[in-house]
Amino acid sequence: PSPAINDPALSCIGLYGSSTPSWVIAGAFAGATAQGQWDADNAKLAQGFTGVKLVGVRAPTSVANRFTVSERNALLAAGLAIVNHVGDDTYIQRARTTYRLNSGGSVDAAWYDQRTRAIVQRIIETDKSAFESAFTGAVLVEDSKNVGAGQKVCSPALARGWFAGRYAKYERDGIVTDADAFLAGLVIEIHDGDPNRLDVLYPPVISGWLAVSAWQVAPWLQAP
């Protein structure tokens, strides 16, 4: 893509020499990642979209048009998603986004992969629904207030405990990590100008995944 493109929600695929029209390739890629984002369980989502087949996308007929490992690495560095081929079929190798630089112009890997956005969206959508189910209609009070037994109550401390329990589950599922850092950054407050509003700063630490294996080989011969 153009160096000016730096979008965490946009992916461009590095693929050359396929007889499949570009719009079909784009549709297959979008469909495969969208389906994986919503249908995969947490453990599968944590592994990204590697190995997902692009249905209807034919591999380049000429082997010479199939990118080598070094070429694919160069495509990743330029902000392109990459694929590999088995026979005439095409599979996602890494669902890279075009995001490379933060607002200060520094290299930033925060939104490098589509899986990051997919995991964040899953957490937010799931927690929002569960939070509303647990606390809708509750009395909203500060932590220091005492409310009689039998009342449905929400306070910053109760909400904090609720989010901590949810985060622990996501950590067991492998999609987030470092609960201590999450809790250190989690801020929950009743809005200063609206006693009916709870403000939440939610800072998940998304887990990494084994996308690259870098080896250094140092052979030696045993002395006779």
PDB file of C-alpha atoms in Angstrom:
ATOM      1  CA  PRO A   1       0.000   0.000   0.000  1.00  0.00           C
ATOM      2  CA  SER A   2       0.954   3.668  -0.173  1.00  0.00           C
ATOM      3  CA  PRO A   3       3.173   4.817   2.726  1.00  0.00           C
ATOM      4  CA  ALA A   4       0.373   7.267   3.525  1.00  0.00           C
ATOM      5  CA  ILE A   5      -1.959   4.371   4.382  1.00  0.00           C
ATOM      6  CA  ASN A   6      -1.634   3.614   8.071  1.00  0.00           C
ATOM      7  CA  ASP A   7      -4.987   2.129   9.048  1.00  0.00           C
ATOM      8  CA  PRO A   8      -5.466  -0.504  11.787  1.00  0.00           C
ATOM      9  CA  ALA A   9      -8.801  -1.468  10.209  1.00  0.00           C
ATOM     10  CA  LEU A  10      -7.467  -1.972   6.668  1.00  0.00           C
ATOM     11  CA  SER A  11      -5.593  -4.947   5.195  1.00  0.00           C
ATOM     12  CA  CYS A  12      -4.037  -5.276   1.746  1.00  0.00           C
ATOM     13  CA  ILE A  13      -2.919  -8.701   0.522  1.00  0.00           C
ATOM     14  CA  GLY A  14       0.427  -9.441  -1.095  1.00  0.00           C
ATOM     15  CA  LEU A  15      -0.569 -11.812  -3.910  1.00  0.00           C
ATOM     16  CA  TYR A  16       0.680 -11.824  -7.504  1.00  0.00           C
ATOM     17  CA  GLY A  17      -0.143 -13.895 -10.554  1.00  0.00           C
ATOM     18  CA  SER A  18      -3.445 -15.431  -9.439  1.00  0.00           C
ATOM     19  CA  SER A  19      -6.131 -15.820 -12.083  1.00  0.00           C
ATOM     20  CA  THR A  20      -8.754 -14.929  -9.460  1.00  0.00           C
ATOM     21  CA  PRO A  21     -10.088 -11.358  -9.841  1.00  0.00           C
ATOM     22  CA  SER A  22      -8.901  -8.906  -7.194  1.00  0.00           C
ATOM     23  CA  TRP A  23     -12.432  -8.193  -5.957  1.00  0.00           C
ATOM     24  CA  VAL A  24     -13.012 -11.915  -5.371  1.00  0.00           C
ATOM     25  CA  ILE A  25      -9.739 -12.132  -3.448  1.00  0.00           C
ATOM     26  CA  ALA A  26     -10.737  -9.140  -1.313  1.00  0.00           C
ATOM     27  CA  GLY A  27     -14.162 -10.628  -0.610  1.00  0.00           C
ATOM     28  CA  ALA A  28     -12.712 -14.019   0.303  1.00  0.00           C
ATOM     29  CA  PHE A  29     -10.188 -12.423   2.669  1.00  0.00           C
ATOM     30  CA  ALA A  30     -12.798 -10.211   4.349  1.00  0.00           C
ATOM     31  CA  GLY A  31     -15.232 -13.099   4.676  1.00  0.00           C
ATOM     32  CA  ALA A  32     -12.650 -15.492   6.098  1.00  0.00           C
ATOM     33  CA  THR A  33     -11.430 -13.064   8.766  1.00  0.00           C
ATOM     34  CA  ALA A  34     -14.930 -11.853   9.649  1.00  0.00           C
ATOM     35  CA  GLN A  35     -16.174 -15.399  10.098  1.00  0.00           C
ATOM     36  CA  GLY A  36     -13.139 -16.265  12.201  1.00  0.00           C
ATOM     37  CA  GLN A  37     -13.601 -13.167  14.317  1.00  0.00           C
ATOM     38  CA  TRP A  38     -17.175 -14.014  15.277  1.00  0.00           C
ATOM     39  CA  ASP A  39     -17.306 -17.813  15.073  1.00  0.00           C
ATOM     40  CA  ALA A  40     -13.946 -18.978  16.430  1.00  0.00           C
ATOM     41  CA  ASP A  41     -13.684 -19.816  20.114  1.00  0.00           C
ATOM     42  CA  ASN A  42     -11.271 -17.750  22.203  1.00  0.00           C
ATOM     43  CA  ALA A  43      -8.424 -20.250  21.942  1.00  0.00           C
ATOM     44  CA  LYS A  44      -8.679 -20.280  18.146  1.00  0.00           C
ATOM     45  CA  LEU A  45      -8.968 -16.502  17.933  1.00  0.00           C
ATOM     46  CA  ALA A  46      -5.832 -16.147  20.058  1.00  0.00           C
ATOM     47  CA  GLN A  47      -3.898 -17.951  17.305  1.00  0.00           C
ATOM     48  CA  GLY A  48      -4.868 -15.379  14.690  1.00  0.00           C
ATOM     49  CA  PHE A  49      -6.134 -16.301  11.236  1.00  0.00           C
ATOM     50  CA  THR A  50      -3.131 -18.327  10.120  1.00  0.00           C
ATOM     51  CA  GLY A  51      -4.133 -21.354   8.056  1.00  0.00           C
ATOM     52  CA  VAL A  52      -7.614 -20.081   7.158  1.00  0.00           C
ATOM     53  CA  LYS A  53      -8.417 -20.979   3.548  1.00  0.00           C
ATOM     54  CA  LEU A  54      -9.395 -18.255   1.099  1.00  0.00           C
ATOM     55  CA  VAL A  55     -12.262 -20.005  -0.637  1.00  0.00           C
ATOM     56  CA  GLY A  56     -12.238 -19.526  -4.406  1.00  0.00           C
ATOM     57  CA  VAL A  57      -8.792 -17.903  -4.513  1.00  0.00           C
ATOM     58  CA  ARG A  58      -6.487 -19.782  -6.868  1.00  0.00           C
ATOM     59  CA  ALA A  59      -2.754 -19.865  -6.302  1.00  0.00           C
ATOM     60  CA  PRO A  60      -0.475 -18.342  -8.966  1.00  0.00           C
ATOM     61  CA  THR A  61      -0.063 -20.835 -11.782  1.00  0.00           C
ATOM     62  CA  SER A  62       3.650 -20.106 -12.090  1.00  0.00           C
ATOM     63  CA  VAL A  63       5.765 -21.091  -9.099  1.00  0.00           C
ATOM     64  CA  ALA A  64       7.968 -18.099  -9.913  1.00  0.00           C
ATOM     65  CA  ASN A  65       5.056 -15.815  -8.964  1.00  0.00           C
ATOM     66  CA  ARG A  66       4.750 -17.322  -5.488  1.00  0.00           C
ATOM     67  CA  PHE A  67       6.586 -15.142  -3.016  1.00  0.00           C
ATOM     68  CA  THR A  68       9.598 -16.538  -1.176  1.00  0.00           C
ATOM     69  CA  VAL A  69      10.011 -16.283   2.615  1.00  0.00           C
ATOM     70  CA  SER A  70      12.236 -13.216   2.304  1.00  0.00           C
ATOM     71  CA  GLU A  71       9.789 -11.579  -0.090  1.00  0.00           C
ATOM     72  CA  ARG A  72       6.898 -12.242   2.257  1.00  0.00           C
ATOM     73  CA  ASN A  73       8.866 -10.708   5.129  1.00  0.00           C
ATOM     74  CA  ALA A  74       9.387  -7.615   2.995  1.00  0.00           C
ATOM     75  CA  LEU A  75       5.656  -7.469   2.267  1.00  0.00           C
ATOM     76  CA  LEU A  76       4.898  -7.636   6.001  1.00  0.00           C
ATOM     77  CA  ALA A  77       7.337  -4.814   6.697  1.00  0.00           C
ATOM     78  CA  ALA A  78       5.586  -2.722   4.035  1.00  0.00           C
ATOM     79  CA  GLY A  79       2.203  -3.282   5.695  1.00  0.00           C
ATOM     80  CA  LEU A  80       0.740  -6.076   3.571  1.00  0.00           C
ATOM     81  CA  ALA A  81      -0.977  -9.260   4.715  1.00  0.00           C
ATOM     82  CA  ILE A  82       0.610 -12.415   3.338  1.00  0.00           C
ATOM     83  CA  VAL A  83      -0.624 -15.790   2.123  1.00  0.00           C
ATOM     84  CA  ASN A  84       0.865 -19.159   1.263  1.00  0.00           C
ATOM     85  CA  HIS A  85      -0.193 -21.841  -1.166  1.00  0.00           C
ATOM     86  CA  VAL A  86      -0.784 -25.579  -1.068  1.00  0.00           C
ATOM     87  CA  GLY A  87      -1.363 -26.923  -4.534  1.00  0.00           C
ATOM     88  CA  ASP A  88      -3.875 -24.594  -6.178  1.00  0.00           C
ATOM     89  CA  ASP A  89      -5.319 -23.374  -2.865  1.00  0.00           C
ATOM     90  CA  THR A  90      -4.476 -20.188  -0.984  1.00  0.00           C
ATOM     91  CA  TYR A  91      -4.322 -19.789   2.795  1.00  0.00           C
ATOM     92  CA  ILE A  92      -3.825 -16.808   5.085  1.00  0.00           C
ATOM     93  CA  GLN A  93      -0.353 -16.830   6.584  1.00  0.00           C
ATOM     94  CA  ARG A  94      -0.615 -13.555   8.492  1.00  0.00           C
ATOM     95  CA  ALA A  95      -3.585 -11.186   8.506  1.00  0.00           C
ATOM     96  CA  ARG A  96      -1.489  -8.040   8.743  1.00  0.00           C
ATOM     97  CA  THR A  97      -3.023  -4.557   8.758  1.00  0.00           C
ATOM     98  CA  THR A  98      -1.542  -1.497   7.062  1.00  0.00           C
ATOM     99  CA  TYR A  99      -0.852   0.082  10.477  1.00  0.00           C
ATOM    100  CA  ARG A 100       2.835   0.796  11.045  1.00  0.00           C
ATOM    101  CA  LEU A 101       3.273   4.126  12.845  1.00  0.00           C
ATOM    102  CA  ASN A 102       1.651   5.776  15.846  1.00  0.00           C
ATOM    103  CA  SER A 103       0.475   9.389  15.889  1.00  0.00           C
ATOM    104  CA  GLY A 104       4.009  10.507  16.741  1.00  0.00           C
ATOM    105  CA  GLY A 105       5.470   8.812  13.678  1.00  0.00           C
ATOM    106  CA  SER A 106       7.225   6.051  15.619  1.00  0.00           C
ATOM    107  CA  VAL A 107       7.066   2.374  14.658  1.00  0.00           C
ATOM    108  CA  ASP A 108       4.227   0.775  16.625  1.00  0.00           C
ATOM    109  CA  ALA A 109       3.144  -2.871  16.596  1.00  0.00           C
ATOM    110  CA  ALA A 110      -0.023  -2.322  18.653  1.00  0.00           C
ATOM    111  CA  TRP A 111      -2.433  -2.894  15.744  1.00  0.00           C
ATOM    112  CA  TYR A 112      -0.064  -4.865  13.514  1.00  0.00           C
ATOM    113  CA  ASP A 113      -2.375  -7.883  13.225  1.00  0.00           C
ATOM    114  CA  GLN A 114      -6.106  -8.171  12.652  1.00  0.00           C
ATOM    115  CA  ARG A 115      -6.308 -10.550  15.602  1.00  0.00           C
ATOM    116  CA  THR A 116      -5.660  -7.656  18.008  1.00  0.00           C
ATOM    117  CA  ARG A 117      -8.729  -5.724  16.892  1.00  0.00           C
ATOM    118  CA  ALA A 118     -10.773  -8.935  16.744  1.00  0.00           C
ATOM    119  CA  ILE A 119      -9.862  -9.826  20.337  1.00  0.00           C
ATOM    120  CA  VAL A 120     -10.575  -6.306  21.620  1.00  0.00           C
ATOM    121  CA  GLN A 121     -13.954  -6.222  19.864  1.00  0.00           C
ATOM    122  CA  ARG A 122     -14.874  -9.628  21.275  1.00  0.00           C
ATOM    123  CA  ILE A 123     -13.991  -8.581  24.820  1.00  0.00           C
ATOM    124  CA  ILE A 124     -15.876  -5.291  24.632  1.00  0.00           C
ATOM    125  CA  GLU A 125     -18.984  -6.747  22.996  1.00  0.00           C
ATOM    126  CA  THR A 126     -19.105  -9.678  25.421  1.00  0.00           C
ATOM    127  CA  ASP A 127     -18.422  -7.617  28.541  1.00  0.00           C
ATOM    128  CA  LYS A 128     -20.859  -4.873  27.591  1.00  0.00           C
ATOM    129  CA  SER A 129     -23.694  -7.354  27.232  1.00  0.00           C
ATOM    130  CA  ALA A 130     -22.760  -9.207  30.427  1.00  0.00           C
ATOM    131  CA  PHE A 131     -22.350  -5.974  32.412  1.00  0.00           C
ATOM    132  CA  GLU A 132     -25.772  -4.731  31.369  1.00  0.00           C
ATOM    133  CA  SER A 133     -27.287  -8.076  32.329  1.00  0.00           C
ATOM    134  CA  ALA A 134     -25.613  -7.987  35.740  1.00  0.00           C
ATOM    135  CA  PHE A 135     -26.138  -4.339  36.700  1.00  0.00           C
ATOM    136  CA  THR A 136     -28.976  -2.739  34.699  1.00  0.00           C
ATOM    137  CA  GLY A 137     -31.366  -1.089  37.141  1.00  0.00           C
ATOM    138  CA  ALA A 138     -28.903  -1.244  40.034  1.00  0.00           C
ATOM    139  CA  VAL A 139     -28.523   1.538  42.564  1.00  0.00           C
ATOM    140  CA  LEU A 140     -25.289   3.376  41.669  1.00  0.00           C
ATOM    141  CA  VAL A 141     -23.394   4.523  44.753  1.00  0.00           C
ATOM    142  CA  GLU A 142     -19.907   5.468  45.831  1.00  0.00           C
ATOM    143  CA  ASP A 143     -17.877   2.799  47.608  1.00  0.00           C
ATOM    144  CA  SER A 144     -18.298   4.521  50.983  1.00  0.00           C
ATOM    145  CA  LYS A 145     -22.086   4.413  50.933  1.00  0.00           C
ATOM    146  CA  ASN A 146     -24.065   1.770  52.791  1.00  0.00           C
ATOM    147  CA  VAL A 147     -27.127   0.280  51.114  1.00  0.00           C
ATOM    148  CA  GLY A 148     -29.474  -2.097  52.876  1.00  0.00           C
ATOM    149  CA  ALA A 149     -29.578  -5.814  52.187  1.00  0.00           C
ATOM    150  CA  GLY A 150     -31.664  -6.960  49.264  1.00  0.00           C
ATOM    151  CA  GLN A 151     -30.878  -3.970  47.060  1.00  0.00           C
ATOM    152  CA  LYS A 152     -29.315  -4.398  43.641  1.00  0.00           C
ATOM    153  CA  VAL A 153     -26.197  -2.261  43.900  1.00  0.00           C
ATOM    154  CA  CYS A 154     -23.322  -1.148  41.690  1.00  0.00           C
ATOM    155  CA  SER A 155     -20.338   0.822  42.953  1.00  0.00           C
ATOM    156  CA  PRO A 156     -16.866   1.417  41.499  1.00  0.00           C
ATOM    157  CA  ALA A 157     -15.426  -1.271  43.799  1.00  0.00           C
ATOM    158  CA  LEU A 158     -18.094  -3.832  42.895  1.00  0.00           C
ATOM    159  CA  ALA A 159     -17.638  -3.089  39.198  1.00  0.00           C
ATOM    160  CA  ARG A 160     -13.875  -3.395  39.587  1.00  0.00           C
ATOM    161  CA  GLY A 161     -14.244  -6.848  41.117  1.00  0.00           C
ATOM    162  CA  TRP A 162     -16.606  -7.852  38.316  1.00  0.00           C
ATOM    163  CA  PHE A 163     -14.152  -6.752  35.616  1.00  0.00           C
ATOM    164  CA  ALA A 164     -11.277  -8.492  37.423  1.00  0.00           C
ATOM    165  CA  GLY A 165     -13.173 -11.785  37.367  1.00  0.00           C
ATOM    166  CA  ARG A 166     -14.002 -11.426  33.686  1.00  0.00           C
ATOM    167  CA  TYR A 167     -10.399 -10.585  32.846  1.00  0.00           C
ATOM    168  CA  ALA A 168      -9.139 -13.646  34.714  1.00  0.00           C
ATOM    169  CA  LYS A 169     -11.301 -15.826  32.469  1.00  0.00           C
ATOM    170  CA  TYR A 170      -9.979 -14.147  29.330  1.00  0.00           C
ATOM    171  CA  GLU A 171      -6.455 -14.705  30.622  1.00  0.00           C
ATOM    172  CA  ARG A 172      -7.155 -18.426  31.062  1.00  0.00           C
ATOM    173  CA  ASP A 173      -8.514 -18.449  27.506  1.00  0.00           C
ATOM    174  CA  GLY A 174      -5.199 -17.045  26.256  1.00  0.00           C
ATOM    175  CA  ILE A 175      -6.484 -13.862  24.625  1.00  0.00           C
ATOM    176  CA  VAL A 176      -5.128 -11.436  27.253  1.00  0.00           C
ATOM    177  CA  THR A 177      -2.250 -11.451  29.691  1.00  0.00           C
ATOM    178  CA  ASP A 178      -0.772  -9.582  32.694  1.00  0.00           C
ATOM    179  CA  ALA A 179      -3.769  -9.165  34.988  1.00  0.00           C
ATOM    180  CA  ASP A 180      -1.694  -7.027  37.361  1.00  0.00           C
ATOM    181  CA  ALA A 181      -1.018  -4.448  34.641  1.00  0.00           C
ATOM    182  CA  PHE A 182      -4.675  -4.505  33.638  1.00  0.00           C
ATOM    183  CA  LEU A 183      -5.867  -3.867  37.194  1.00  0.00           C
ATOM    184  CA  ALA A 184      -3.250  -1.138  37.669  1.00  0.00           C
ATOM    185  CA  GLY A 185      -4.619   0.693  34.642  1.00  0.00           C
ATOM    186  CA  LEU A 186      -8.324  -0.015  35.213  1.00  0.00           C
ATOM    187  CA  VAL A 187     -10.148   3.149  36.299  1.00  0.00           C
ATOM    188  CA  ILE A 188     -13.825   3.094  37.324  1.00  0.00           C
ATOM    189  CA  GLU A 189     -15.547   6.240  38.548  1.00  0.00           C
ATOM    190  CA  ILE A 190     -19.020   7.708  38.868  1.00  0.00           C
ATOM    191  CA  HIS A 191     -19.123  10.630  36.454  1.00  0.00           C
ATOM    192  CA  ASP A 192     -18.528  13.932  38.228  1.00  0.00           C
ATOM    193  CA  GLY A 193     -21.456  15.694  36.560  1.00  0.00           C
ATOM    194  CA  ASP A 194     -23.893  12.784  36.235  1.00  0.00           C
ATOM    195  CA  PRO A 195     -24.664  10.530  39.237  1.00  0.00           C
ATOM    196  CA  ASN A 196     -26.359   8.021  36.907  1.00  0.00           C
ATOM    197  CA  ARG A 197     -23.261   7.350  34.801  1.00  0.00           C
ATOM    198  CA  LEU A 198     -20.326   5.014  35.471  1.00  0.00           C
ATOM    199  CA  ASP A 199     -17.119   5.787  33.545  1.00  0.00           C
ATOM    200  CA  VAL A 200     -14.737   2.914  32.819  1.00  0.00           C
ATOM    201  CA  LEU A 201     -11.195   3.087  31.446  1.00  0.00           C
ATOM    202  CA  TYR A 202     -10.565  -0.485  30.298  1.00  0.00           C
ATOM    203  CA  PRO A 203      -6.900  -1.284  29.404  1.00  0.00           C
ATOM    204  CA  PRO A 204      -6.588  -4.933  28.263  1.00  0.00           C
ATOM    205  CA  VAL A 205      -3.117  -6.341  27.589  1.00  0.00           C
ATOM    206  CA  ILE A 206      -3.603  -8.462  24.470  1.00  0.00           C
ATOM    207  CA  SER A 207      -1.543 -11.661  24.399  1.00  0.00           C
ATOM    208  CA  GLY A 208       1.126 -12.230  21.795  1.00  0.00           C
ATOM    209  CA  TRP A 209       1.169 -15.279  19.550  1.00  0.00           C
ATOM    210  CA  LEU A 210       3.833 -17.386  17.883  1.00  0.00           C
ATOM    211  CA  ALA A 211       3.821 -15.846  14.407  1.00  0.00           C
ATOM    212  CA  VAL A 212       7.587 -15.997  13.817  1.00  0.00           C
ATOM    213  CA  SER A 213      10.215 -18.516  14.873  1.00  0.00           C
ATOM    214  CA  ALA A 214      13.764 -17.143  14.561  1.00  0.00           C
ATOM    215  CA  TRP A 215      16.548 -19.713  14.809  1.00  0.00           C
ATOM    216  CA  GLN A 216      20.290 -19.379  15.032  1.00  0.00           C
ATOM    217  CA  VAL A 217      22.050 -22.613  14.119  1.00  0.00           C
ATOM    218  CA  ALA A 218      25.488 -23.231  15.598  1.00  0.00           C
ATOM    219  CA  PRO A 219      26.712 -26.679  14.515  1.00  0.00           C
ATOM    220  CA  TRP A 220      29.726 -28.293  16.097  1.00  0.00           C
ATOM    221  CA  LEU A 221      31.570 -31.547  15.825  1.00  0.00           C
ATOM    222  CA  GLN A 222      32.498 -33.614  18.827  1.00  0.00           C
ATOM    223  CA  ALA A 223      36.236 -34.074  19.144  1.00  0.00           C
ATOM    224  CA  PRO A 224      37.332 -37.650  18.471  1.00  0.00           C
TER     225      PRO A 224
END
